[in-house]
Tab-separated table of C-alpha atoms in Angstrom:
chain	number	residue	atom	x	y	z
A	514	UNK	CA	-75.459	-28.187	-33.383
A	515	UNK	CA	-74.753	-26.746	-29.146
A	516	UNK	CA	-71.085	-25.270	-28.348
A	517	UNK	CA	-69.093	-27.780	-26.372
A	518	UNK	CA	-67.183	-26.035	-23.429
A	519	UNK	CA	-64.233	-27.361	-21.971
A	520	UNK	CA	-62.318	-26.070	-18.389
A	521	UNK	CA	-58.703	-27.697	-18.192
A	522	UNK	CA	-58.481	-29.743	-15.291
A	523	UNK	CA	-54.960	-29.927	-14.624
A	524	UNK	CA	-52.187	-26.710	-14.067
A	525	UNK	CA	-49.510	-26.606	-17.304
A	526	UNK	CA	-45.840	-26.818	-16.137
A	527	UNK	CA	-44.023	-23.442	-16.359
A	528	UNK	CA	-42.327	-23.173	-19.696
A	529	UNK	CA	-38.373	-21.630	-19.093
A	530	UNK	CA	-38.301	-18.427	-20.415
A	531	UNK	CA	-37.197	-17.642	-23.662
A	532	UNK	CA	-33.550	-18.230	-24.402
A	533	UNK	CA	-33.581	-14.364	-26.043
A	534	UNK	CA	-34.885	-12.769	-22.608
A	535	UNK	CA	-32.468	-14.441	-19.777
A	536	UNK	CA	-28.487	-15.539	-19.449
A	537	UNK	CA	-25.709	-13.204	-21.572
A	538	UNK	CA	-28.527	-13.043	-24.335
A	539	UNK	CA	-30.956	-11.591	-22.467
A	540	UNK	CA	-28.648	-9.162	-20.348
A	541	UNK	CA	-27.515	-7.920	-24.093
A	542	UNK	CA	-30.614	-6.996	-25.577
A	543	UNK	CA	-31.691	-5.102	-22.269
A	544	UNK	CA	-28.407	-3.256	-21.668
A	545	UNK	CA	-26.558	-3.429	-25.165
A	546	UNK	CA	-28.942	-3.507	-27.627
A	547	UNK	CA	-32.033	-2.261	-26.300
A	548	UNK	CA	-32.942	0.328	-29.356
A	549	UNK	CA	-31.328	1.118	-32.692
A	550	UNK	CA	-28.654	4.272	-31.307
A	551	UNK	CA	-27.847	1.970	-28.475
A	552	UNK	CA	-27.014	-0.791	-31.021
A	553	UNK	CA	-24.722	1.436	-33.224
A	554	UNK	CA	-22.843	2.179	-30.459
A	555	UNK	CA	-22.298	-0.936	-29.222
A	556	UNK	CA	-21.263	-2.397	-32.834
A	557	UNK	CA	-18.948	0.890	-33.077
A	558	UNK	CA	-17.332	0.406	-29.386
A	559	UNK	CA	-16.996	-3.053	-30.042
A	560	UNK	CA	-14.919	-3.003	-33.576
A	561	UNK	CA	-13.139	-0.135	-31.736
A	562	UNK	CA	-12.216	-2.523	-28.825
A	563	UNK	CA	-10.740	-5.353	-31.603
A	564	UNK	CA	-9.096	-2.844	-33.481
A	565	UNK	CA	-7.061	-1.925	-30.092
A	566	UNK	CA	-6.503	-5.091	-28.624
A	567	UNK	CA	-5.606	-6.549	-32.040
A	568	UNK	CA	-2.793	-3.940	-32.599
A	569	UNK	CA	-1.780	-4.435	-28.688
A	570	UNK	CA	-1.465	-7.944	-29.169
A	571	UNK	CA	0.898	-7.460	-31.965
A	572	UNK	CA	2.859	-5.167	-30.372
A	573	UNK	CA	3.002	-7.131	-27.225
A	574	UNK	CA	3.696	-10.631	-28.313
A	575	UNK	CA	7.336	-10.079	-29.406
A	576	UNK	CA	9.711	-12.866	-29.322
A	577	UNK	CA	12.618	-10.372	-27.860
A	578	UNK	CA	12.743	-11.462	-24.578
A	579	UNK	CA	17.049	-12.348	-24.560
A	580	UNK	CA	17.524	-8.967	-26.356
A	581	UNK	CA	20.772	-7.500	-24.790
A	582	UNK	CA	19.809	-3.831	-26.169
A	583	UNK	CA	17.383	-1.909	-28.155
A	584	UNK	CA	19.271	-2.670	-31.636
A	585	UNK	CA	19.101	-5.906	-31.069
A	586	UNK	CA	15.212	-5.900	-30.300
A	587	UNK	CA	14.779	-4.135	-34.112
A	588	UNK	CA	16.624	-6.584	-35.969
A	589	UNK	CA	14.806	-9.505	-34.116
A	590	UNK	CA	11.350	-7.946	-34.650
A	591	UNK	CA	12.622	-6.360	-38.034
A	592	UNK	CA	11.600	-2.569	-37.808
A	593	UNK	CA	11.980	0.554	-35.282
A	594	UNK	CA	8.404	0.075	-34.193
A	595	UNK	CA	7.664	-3.733	-35.448
A	596	UNK	CA	6.890	-5.059	-31.597
A	597	UNK	CA	7.509	-4.695	-27.704
A	598	UNK	CA	11.287	-4.896	-26.729
A	599	UNK	CA	10.626	-6.811	-23.505
A	600	UNK	CA	14.489	-7.639	-23.200
A	601	UNK	CA	15.001	-4.638	-20.927
A	602	UNK	CA	12.403	-6.386	-18.829
A	603	UNK	CA	14.370	-9.460	-18.632
A	604	UNK	CA	17.681	-7.878	-17.987
A	605	UNK	CA	16.668	-5.014	-15.550
A	606	UNK	CA	13.379	-6.596	-13.975
A	607	UNK	CA	15.518	-7.151	-10.816
A	608	UNK	CA	16.749	-3.800	-10.488
A	609	UNK	CA	12.930	-2.290	-11.167
A	610	UNK	CA	12.368	-4.353	-8.084
A	611	UNK	CA	14.963	-3.886	-5.735
A	612	UNK	CA	16.961	-0.833	-6.951
A	613	UNK	CA	20.516	-0.287	-6.014
A	614	UNK	CA	19.836	-2.835	-2.403
A	615	UNK	CA	23.320	-4.329	-2.229
A	616	UNK	CA	23.244	-8.094	-2.883
A	617	UNK	CA	24.323	-10.389	0.130
A	618	UNK	CA	27.278	-11.506	-1.797
A	619	UNK	CA	28.829	-13.476	1.096
A	620	UNK	CA	25.434	-15.879	0.989
A	621	UNK	CA	25.542	-16.522	-2.321
A	622	UNK	CA	28.720	-17.458	-2.289
A	623	UNK	CA	28.211	-20.198	0.452
A	624	UNK	CA	25.918	-21.763	-1.215
A	625	UNK	CA	26.500	-21.532	-4.915
A	626	UNK	CA	30.352	-21.610	-4.385
A	627	UNK	CA	31.372	-18.679	-6.819
A	628	UNK	CA	33.706	-16.214	-5.544
A	629	UNK	CA	31.772	-12.944	-3.732
A	630	UNK	CA	34.052	-10.037	-6.234
A	631	UNK	CA	32.156	-12.668	-9.440
A	632	UNK	CA	28.541	-12.604	-7.730
A	633	UNK	CA	29.000	-8.582	-7.409
A	634	UNK	CA	30.204	-7.900	-10.904
A	635	UNK	CA	27.519	-10.192	-12.334
A	636	UNK	CA	25.000	-12.434	-10.485
A	637	UNK	CA	23.164	-13.477	-12.608
A	638	UNK	CA	25.593	-14.741	-15.393
A	639	UNK	CA	27.288	-17.469	-12.253
A	640	UNK	CA	23.737	-17.986	-10.213
A	641	UNK	CA	20.176	-19.280	-11.587
A	642	UNK	CA	18.352	-15.668	-11.502
A	643	UNK	CA	15.910	-17.472	-8.558
A	644	UNK	CA	18.397	-18.131	-6.243
A	645	UNK	CA	19.909	-14.338	-6.821
A	646	UNK	CA	16.532	-12.848	-5.599
A	647	UNK	CA	15.795	-15.121	-3.271
A	648	UNK	CA	18.771	-15.417	-1.167
A	649	UNK	CA	20.679	-12.322	-2.852
A	650	UNK	CA	18.044	-9.689	-1.449
A	651	UNK	CA	16.751	-12.174	1.742
A	652	UNK	CA	16.474	-8.864	3.946
A	653	UNK	CA	14.052	-7.213	1.769
A	654	UNK	CA	12.233	-10.932	1.321
A	655	UNK	CA	11.983	-11.919	4.689
A	656	UNK	CA	10.702	-8.025	5.137
A	657	UNK	CA	8.029	-8.571	2.837
A	658	UNK	CA	7.466	-12.329	4.147
A	659	UNK	CA	6.465	-10.586	7.472
A	660	UNK	CA	4.702	-7.929	6.024
A	661	UNK	CA	1.986	-10.563	4.759
A	662	UNK	CA	1.990	-12.165	7.970
A	663	UNK	CA	1.592	-9.101	9.861
A	664	UNK	CA	-1.157	-8.453	8.111
A	665	UNK	CA	-3.284	-11.551	8.035
A	666	UNK	CA	-4.514	-11.352	10.998
A	667	UNK	CA	-5.732	-7.623	10.499
A	668	UNK	CA	-7.587	-8.356	7.060
A	669	UNK	CA	-8.844	-12.147	8.369
A	670	UNK	CA	-10.811	-12.983	10.911
A	671	UNK	CA	-10.184	-16.419	10.715
A	672	UNK	CA	-5.972	-16.167	11.217
A	673	UNK	CA	-4.891	-17.169	14.519
A	674	UNK	CA	-4.496	-14.139	17.129
A	675	UNK	CA	-1.604	-15.032	18.230
A	676	UNK	CA	0.283	-13.258	14.854
A	677	UNK	CA	-0.875	-9.881	16.029
A	678	UNK	CA	2.199	-9.918	17.763
A	679	UNK	CA	4.164	-9.986	14.385
A	680	UNK	CA	1.529	-7.190	13.455
A	681	UNK	CA	2.865	-5.085	16.052
A	682	UNK	CA	6.582	-6.113	15.939
A	683	UNK	CA	6.433	-5.565	12.290
A	684	UNK	CA	7.526	-1.637	11.523
A	685	UNK	CA	10.793	-1.939	13.992
A	686	UNK	CA	11.633	-5.240	12.286
A	687	UNK	CA	11.000	-3.905	8.835
A	688	UNK	CA	13.227	-1.137	9.760
A	689	UNK	CA	16.333	-3.298	11.263
A	690	UNK	CA	16.073	-5.615	8.292
A	691	UNK	CA	15.876	-2.906	5.429
A	692	UNK	CA	18.433	-0.359	6.801
A	693	UNK	CA	20.847	-2.601	9.243
A	694	UNK	CA	22.876	-1.474	11.138
A	695	UNK	CA	22.151	-1.550	14.836
A	696	UNK	CA	19.001	-3.479	16.742
A	697	UNK	CA	19.175	-1.311	19.397
A	698	UNK	CA	17.662	1.518	17.272
A	699	UNK	CA	14.406	0.383	16.286
A	700	UNK	CA	14.170	-1.504	19.961
A	701	UNK	CA	14.250	1.839	21.557
A	702	UNK	CA	11.524	3.330	19.280
A	703	UNK	CA	9.420	0.331	20.430
A	704	UNK	CA	10.036	1.559	23.752
A	705	UNK	CA	8.135	4.811	23.293
A	706	UNK	CA	5.297	3.631	21.906
A	707	UNK	CA	5.248	1.221	25.285
A	708	UNK	CA	5.749	4.297	27.294
A	709	UNK	CA	2.760	6.033	25.429
A	710	UNK	CA	0.768	3.283	26.191
A	711	UNK	CA	1.331	2.912	30.211
A	712	UNK	CA	1.052	6.285	30.334
A	713	UNK	CA	-2.968	6.654	28.530
A	714	UNK	CA	-3.824	3.324	30.086
A	715	UNK	CA	-2.067	4.042	33.850
A	716	UNK	CA	-1.641	7.457	34.447
A	717	UNK	CA	-4.271	9.037	32.652
A	718	UNK	CA	-7.285	7.466	34.416
A	719	UNK	CA	-5.636	9.128	37.559
A	720	UNK	CA	-4.989	12.227	36.372
A	721	UNK	CA	-7.574	13.208	33.863
A	722	UNK	CA	-8.416	12.893	30.499
A	723	UNK	CA	-6.802	16.201	28.933
A	724	UNK	CA	-3.569	16.735	30.903
A	725	UNK	CA	-3.915	12.467	29.795
A	726	UNK	CA	-4.052	12.661	26.779
A	727	UNK	CA	-0.890	15.840	26.422
A	728	UNK	CA	1.199	13.495	28.097
A	729	UNK	CA	0.398	10.239	26.265
A	730	UNK	CA	1.888	12.277	23.443
A	731	UNK	CA	4.302	14.318	25.054
A	732	UNK	CA	6.196	11.296	26.856
A	733	UNK	CA	7.041	8.752	23.651
A	734	UNK	CA	8.145	12.108	21.475
A	735	UNK	CA	10.504	13.584	24.641
A	736	UNK	CA	11.590	10.009	24.723
A	737	UNK	CA	12.812	9.263	21.149
A	738	UNK	CA	14.306	13.107	21.131
A	739	UNK	CA	15.930	13.462	24.012
A	740	UNK	CA	16.915	9.517	25.286
A	741	UNK	CA	16.307	6.841	22.876
A	742	UNK	CA	19.376	7.835	20.518
A	743	UNK	CA	21.795	7.931	23.636
A	744	UNK	CA	20.933	4.812	24.713
A	745	UNK	CA	20.459	2.787	21.736
A	746	UNK	CA	24.183	4.211	20.925
A	747	UNK	CA	25.493	2.841	24.576
A	748	UNK	CA	23.874	-0.706	23.942
A	749	UNK	CA	25.022	-0.753	20.028
A	750	UNK	CA	28.859	-0.527	21.355
A	751	UNK	CA	28.176	-3.231	23.851
A	752	UNK	CA	26.333	-5.851	21.858
A	753	UNK	CA	27.913	-5.056	18.357
A	754	UNK	CA	27.172	-8.933	17.206
A	755	UNK	CA	23.511	-7.486	17.551
A	756	UNK	CA	23.807	-5.678	13.645
A	757	UNK	CA	22.910	-5.994	9.987
A	758	UNK	CA	25.182	-4.592	7.558
A	759	UNK	CA	23.952	-1.243	7.409
A	760	UNK	CA	22.389	0.290	4.168
A	761	UNK	CA	22.030	4.083	2.786
A	762	UNK	CA	18.621	5.130	1.732
A	763	UNK	CA	20.464	5.759	-1.814
A	764	UNK	CA	20.622	2.361	-2.354
A	765	UNK	CA	17.061	1.998	-2.332
A	766	UNK	CA	15.274	1.504	-4.925
A	767	UNK	CA	12.527	0.298	-7.130
A	768	UNK	CA	9.045	-1.375	-6.835
A	769	UNK	CA	10.057	-2.249	-3.424
A	770	UNK	CA	10.673	1.349	-2.017
A	771	UNK	CA	7.066	2.066	-3.333
A	772	UNK	CA	5.450	-0.491	-1.395
A	773	UNK	CA	7.496	0.099	1.617
A	774	UNK	CA	6.851	4.047	1.594
A	775	UNK	CA	3.296	2.621	0.699
A	776	UNK	CA	3.005	-0.140	3.602
A	777	UNK	CA	4.062	2.718	6.688
A	778	UNK	CA	1.913	5.391	4.912
A	779	UNK	CA	-1.348	2.999	5.219
A	780	UNK	CA	-1.080	1.139	8.627
A	781	UNK	CA	0.001	4.312	9.960
A	782	UNK	CA	-2.429	6.603	8.472
A	783	UNK	CA	-5.741	5.260	9.583
A	784	UNK	CA	-4.807	4.838	13.236
A	785	UNK	CA	-3.552	8.143	13.285
A	786	UNK	CA	-6.633	9.004	11.223
A	787	UNK	CA	-8.958	7.850	13.798
A	788	UNK	CA	-7.191	9.941	16.429
A	789	UNK	CA	-7.426	12.836	14.549
A	790	UNK	CA	-11.207	12.279	13.649
A	791	UNK	CA	-11.909	11.957	17.276
A	792	UNK	CA	-9.826	15.192	17.939
A	793	UNK	CA	-11.600	17.041	15.894
A	794	UNK	CA	-14.888	16.045	17.527
A	795	UNK	CA	-13.376	16.524	20.765
A	796	UNK	CA	-15.205	18.817	23.315
A	797	UNK	CA	-11.514	19.251	24.743
A	798	UNK	CA	-10.497	23.058	23.118
A	799	UNK	CA	-6.930	22.652	22.841
A	800	UNK	CA	-7.175	18.985	22.027
A	801	UNK	CA	-9.742	20.158	19.386
A	802	UNK	CA	-7.640	22.887	18.019
A	803	UNK	CA	-4.334	20.798	17.370
A	804	UNK	CA	-6.162	18.545	15.667
A	805	UNK	CA	-8.137	20.812	12.761
A	806	UNK	CA	-5.236	22.904	12.270
A	807	UNK	CA	-3.307	19.757	11.389
A	808	UNK	CA	-5.684	18.584	9.131
A	809	UNK	CA	-6.408	22.060	7.824
A	810	UNK	CA	-2.750	22.328	7.296
A	811	UNK	CA	-1.889	18.884	5.325
A	812	UNK	CA	-4.987	19.310	3.342
A	813	UNK	CA	-4.238	22.432	1.912
A	814	UNK	CA	-0.779	21.939	0.877
A	815	UNK	CA	0.547	19.998	-2.022
A	816	UNK	CA	2.290	16.400	-1.146
A	817	UNK	CA	4.978	17.548	-3.350
A	818	UNK	CA	5.299	20.245	-0.984
A	819	UNK	CA	5.794	18.435	1.640
A	820	UNK	CA	8.267	16.011	-0.199
A	821	UNK	CA	10.577	18.897	-0.696
A	822	UNK	CA	10.315	19.476	3.289
A	823	UNK	CA	10.837	16.219	4.492
A	824	UNK	CA	13.743	16.316	1.958
A	825	UNK	CA	15.204	19.495	2.777
A	826	UNK	CA	13.906	21.378	5.650
A	827	UNK	CA	13.275	18.663	7.943
A	828	UNK	CA	16.562	18.014	9.557
A	829	UNK	CA	16.717	21.586	10.396
A	830	UNK	CA	14.088	21.787	12.915
A	831	UNK	CA	15.724	18.456	14.888
A	832	UNK	CA	17.845	18.558	17.658
A	833	UNK	CA	21.860	18.997	17.046
A	834	UNK	CA	23.663	15.922	15.863
A	835	UNK	CA	20.141	14.298	14.574
A	836	UNK	CA	20.059	13.198	11.224
A	837	UNK	CA	16.950	11.200	10.114
A	838	UNK	CA	17.297	9.147	7.328
A	839	UNK	CA	15.688	10.637	3.897
A	840	UNK	CA	13.415	7.704	3.278
A	841	UNK	CA	12.334	7.641	7.044
A	842	UNK	CA	11.441	11.523	6.751
A	843	UNK	CA	8.806	10.835	3.532
A	844	UNK	CA	7.889	8.141	5.420
A	845	UNK	CA	6.549	10.159	8.094
A	846	UNK	CA	5.791	13.147	5.854
A	847	UNK	CA	3.550	10.572	3.445
A	848	UNK	CA	1.995	9.095	6.389
A	849	UNK	CA	0.805	12.332	7.746
A	850	UNK	CA	-0.492	13.494	4.560
A	851	UNK	CA	-2.356	10.629	4.573
A	852	UNK	CA	-3.538	10.350	7.819
A	853	UNK	CA	-5.086	13.871	7.406
A	854	UNK	CA	-7.228	12.801	4.522
A	855	UNK	CA	-7.960	9.643	6.444
A	856	UNK	CA	-9.408	11.883	9.672
A	857	UNK	CA	-12.189	13.509	7.448
A	858	UNK	CA	-12.945	9.966	5.764
A	859	UNK	CA	-13.730	8.882	9.324
A	860	UNK	CA	-15.330	11.656	10.560
A	861	UNK	CA	-17.852	11.497	7.918
A	862	UNK	CA	-18.387	7.905	8.791
A	863	UNK	CA	-18.967	9.159	12.816
A	864	UNK	CA	-21.500	11.969	11.118
A	865	UNK	CA	-23.026	9.270	9.768
A	866	UNK	CA	-24.155	7.099	12.554
A	867	UNK	CA	-27.695	8.146	13.857
A	868	UNK	CA	-27.686	10.000	17.295
A	869	UNK	CA	-29.745	6.885	18.815
A	870	UNK	CA	-26.085	4.959	18.627
A	871	UNK	CA	-24.731	7.490	20.766
A	872	UNK	CA	-27.427	7.586	23.178
A	873	UNK	CA	-27.441	3.674	23.824
A	874	UNK	CA	-23.486	3.786	24.402
A	875	UNK	CA	-24.472	6.181	27.570
A	876	UNK	CA	-27.679	4.542	28.552
A	877	UNK	CA	-25.034	1.223	29.010
A	878	UNK	CA	-22.800	3.091	30.837
A	879	UNK	CA	-19.837	3.246	28.967
A	880	UNK	CA	-17.019	5.832	29.370
A	881	UNK	CA	-16.498	7.343	25.644
A	882	UNK	CA	-13.089	5.340	25.176
A	883	UNK	CA	-15.054	1.707	25.836
A	884	UNK	CA	-18.078	3.859	23.601
A	885	UNK	CA	-15.830	4.160	20.828
A	886	UNK	CA	-13.999	1.164	20.815
A	887	UNK	CA	-17.084	-1.092	20.957
A	888	UNK	CA	-20.472	0.899	19.669
A	889	UNK	CA	-18.905	4.238	17.946
A	890	UNK	CA	-15.921	3.419	15.793
A	891	UNK	CA	-16.838	0.237	14.558
A	892	UNK	CA	-20.269	0.878	12.747
A	893	UNK	CA	-18.190	4.409	11.938
A	894	UNK	CA	-15.133	2.471	9.986
A	895	UNK	CA	-17.744	0.113	8.225
A	896	UNK	CA	-19.253	2.797	6.734
A	897	UNK	CA	-16.426	4.511	5.903
A	898	UNK	CA	-14.595	1.374	4.018
A	899	UNK	CA	-15.082	2.939	0.127
A	900	UNK	CA	-13.535	5.963	1.224
A	901	UNK	CA	-10.390	4.359	3.509
A	902	UNK	CA	-9.713	2.364	0.637
A	903	UNK	CA	-9.285	4.667	-1.650
A	904	UNK	CA	-7.172	6.681	0.169
A	905	UNK	CA	-4.894	4.138	0.609
A	906	UNK	CA	-4.991	3.411	-3.129
A	907	UNK	CA	-4.298	7.092	-3.683
A	908	UNK	CA	-1.310	7.362	-1.401
A	909	UNK	CA	0.291	4.254	-2.777
A	910	UNK	CA	-0.162	5.437	-6.574
A	911	UNK	CA	1.587	8.736	-4.804
A	912	UNK	CA	4.513	7.461	-3.894
A	913	UNK	CA	5.870	7.732	-6.666
A	914	UNK	CA	6.470	11.405	-6.582
A	915	UNK	CA	9.376	10.349	-4.800
A	916	UNK	CA	11.390	10.280	-7.800
A	917	UNK	CA	11.483	14.143	-8.040
A	918	UNK	CA	13.057	14.483	-4.596
A	919	UNK	CA	15.562	11.989	-6.476
A	920	UNK	CA	14.799	8.717	-4.600
A	921	UNK	CA	14.590	5.624	-7.214
A	922	UNK	CA	11.287	4.619	-7.187
A	923	UNK	CA	10.387	2.743	-10.355
A	924	UNK	CA	9.469	5.755	-12.211
A	925	UNK	CA	12.952	7.275	-11.101
A	926	UNK	CA	14.509	3.871	-12.370
A	927	UNK	CA	13.137	4.237	-15.610
A	928	UNK	CA	14.445	6.859	-16.675
A	929	UNK	CA	18.109	5.818	-15.439
A	930	UNK	CA	17.633	2.955	-17.752
A	931	UNK	CA	16.574	4.236	-20.361
A	932	UNK	CA	19.777	6.650	-19.795
A	933	UNK	CA	21.854	3.665	-20.749
A	934	UNK	CA	23.162	3.486	-24.406
A	935	UNK	CA	21.844	0.058	-24.750
A	936	UNK	CA	18.505	0.689	-23.606
A	937	UNK	CA	18.391	4.717	-24.999
A	938	UNK	CA	14.859	5.125	-26.441
A	939	UNK	CA	12.893	2.176	-24.329
A	940	UNK	CA	9.537	3.404	-23.037
A	941	UNK	CA	6.490	2.256	-23.239
A	942	UNK	CA	8.093	-1.363	-22.157
A	943	UNK	CA	9.170	0.229	-18.937
A	944	UNK	CA	5.799	1.934	-18.282
A	945	UNK	CA	3.731	-0.860	-18.896
A	946	UNK	CA	5.669	-3.426	-16.544
A	947	UNK	CA	5.448	-0.747	-13.678
A	948	UNK	CA	1.815	0.205	-14.502
A	949	UNK	CA	0.737	-3.759	-14.289
A	950	UNK	CA	2.880	-3.874	-10.573
A	951	UNK	CA	0.789	-0.719	-9.233
A	952	UNK	CA	-2.604	-2.563	-11.076
A	953	UNK	CA	-1.845	-5.998	-9.005
A	954	UNK	CA	-1.978	-4.279	-6.092
A	955	UNK	CA	-4.512	-1.577	-6.382
A	956	UNK	CA	-6.461	-3.821	-7.847
A	957	UNK	CA	-6.246	-6.301	-4.769
A	958	UNK	CA	-6.812	-3.583	-2.379
A	959	UNK	CA	-10.010	-2.565	-3.945
A	960	UNK	CA	-11.303	-6.097	-4.281
A	961	UNK	CA	-10.625	-7.031	-0.481
A	962	UNK	CA	-12.444	-3.225	0.027
A	963	UNK	CA	-15.167	-4.945	-1.914
A	964	UNK	CA	-15.122	-8.767	0.032
A	965	UNK	CA	-14.936	-6.844	3.429
A	966	UNK	CA	-17.945	-4.467	2.523
A	967	UNK	CA	-19.977	-7.811	1.712
A	968	UNK	CA	-18.808	-9.805	4.543
A	969	UNK	CA	-19.742	-6.771	7.039
A	970	UNK	CA	-23.276	-6.129	5.137
A	971	UNK	CA	-25.993	-6.018	8.259
A	972	UNK	CA	-28.726	-4.153	6.097
A	973	UNK	CA	-31.192	-5.906	4.138
A	974	UNK	CA	-30.865	-6.462	0.405
């Protein structure tokens, strides 16, 4: 009997991999259950997470939203620690968002017909809460809307470039809306930047880089110190109608105060950081010395020390009669603090660029500023995106330090709320709400940075 041999004449179709090797099951086997010890640790951690989650949900899911005091919460949940007391959030969430900023009682009265005195005593008792929030705080809400409109053309390239005018004007309109008073103060501040721009573009090329750069910084500063105030005062007296009701800094507070300080510091620290980073690498001895000294001094001093300086000492160095608002002083100090760290982040991006990029710019015949704008800085900023966003997030979270100098940010307000007899003893509910607000903003910045990194990715994967 002879052996019969057979050779297959067609290819078998590809078979799907085993279900245990791909998908969620495959990932779990490869990463969570790829050994005895890893499996034991995974099970223990899983049980711990389930235990924490169940206890947290048991505490958080509490029917206390309508409670008017901590004692009422305890009666509802049946014990001193039976569940969260969310009544404090329902009662004080507008205060946590807006602080003690005054309601526009006249506008609310015109819309609702309720007497302004009743609105000031307890607006939510007479008018629906959404109306109180939108119209009562219309100045802060409008500033927030303008902020998003101004950021849109910076963050997304599909937004029409004409919205950049909002980006440029927003800081000055924001000051006018939030603090009120005459419109001419912010206008004169804007004129100072215009003067610096004119000097840099039209005077500097004629007198040389060194003197031109010094004048670019000196002219706006001299304008703000000696000319802006008197001129704004004369124009304010001539046009009293161009003014809003003035609001003092002690009336600011809540999460909106943190947003305001954080946004100003973020928007101001990036261009200042770029200038300081370029100045630190400059061949001009005076410019380099000033930039190095500023960066090293700011990085060597804690932020809380600078906040105390802003609160107590900054006015001493101003000309007689000058009175900077305390929040403006804090914004300036936080911006300067963030710009020093931003300068080092950007300097790292500049150092990471190959030398050939600088040589390519020279070969194209570009001058220093065109080379930086068109070739060097775009690549350095792309490299520095993770560090830049980390600095932004850190600065935004550091705004809670202003509570130490008696500004009513959310942390400061939580202390004031707990001092009230009705809510004395409330802790975790307030901190949970504040943490949620900060998490939403910081997580959004983190997600955007990841989107930007993917969008600007030019290398091979």
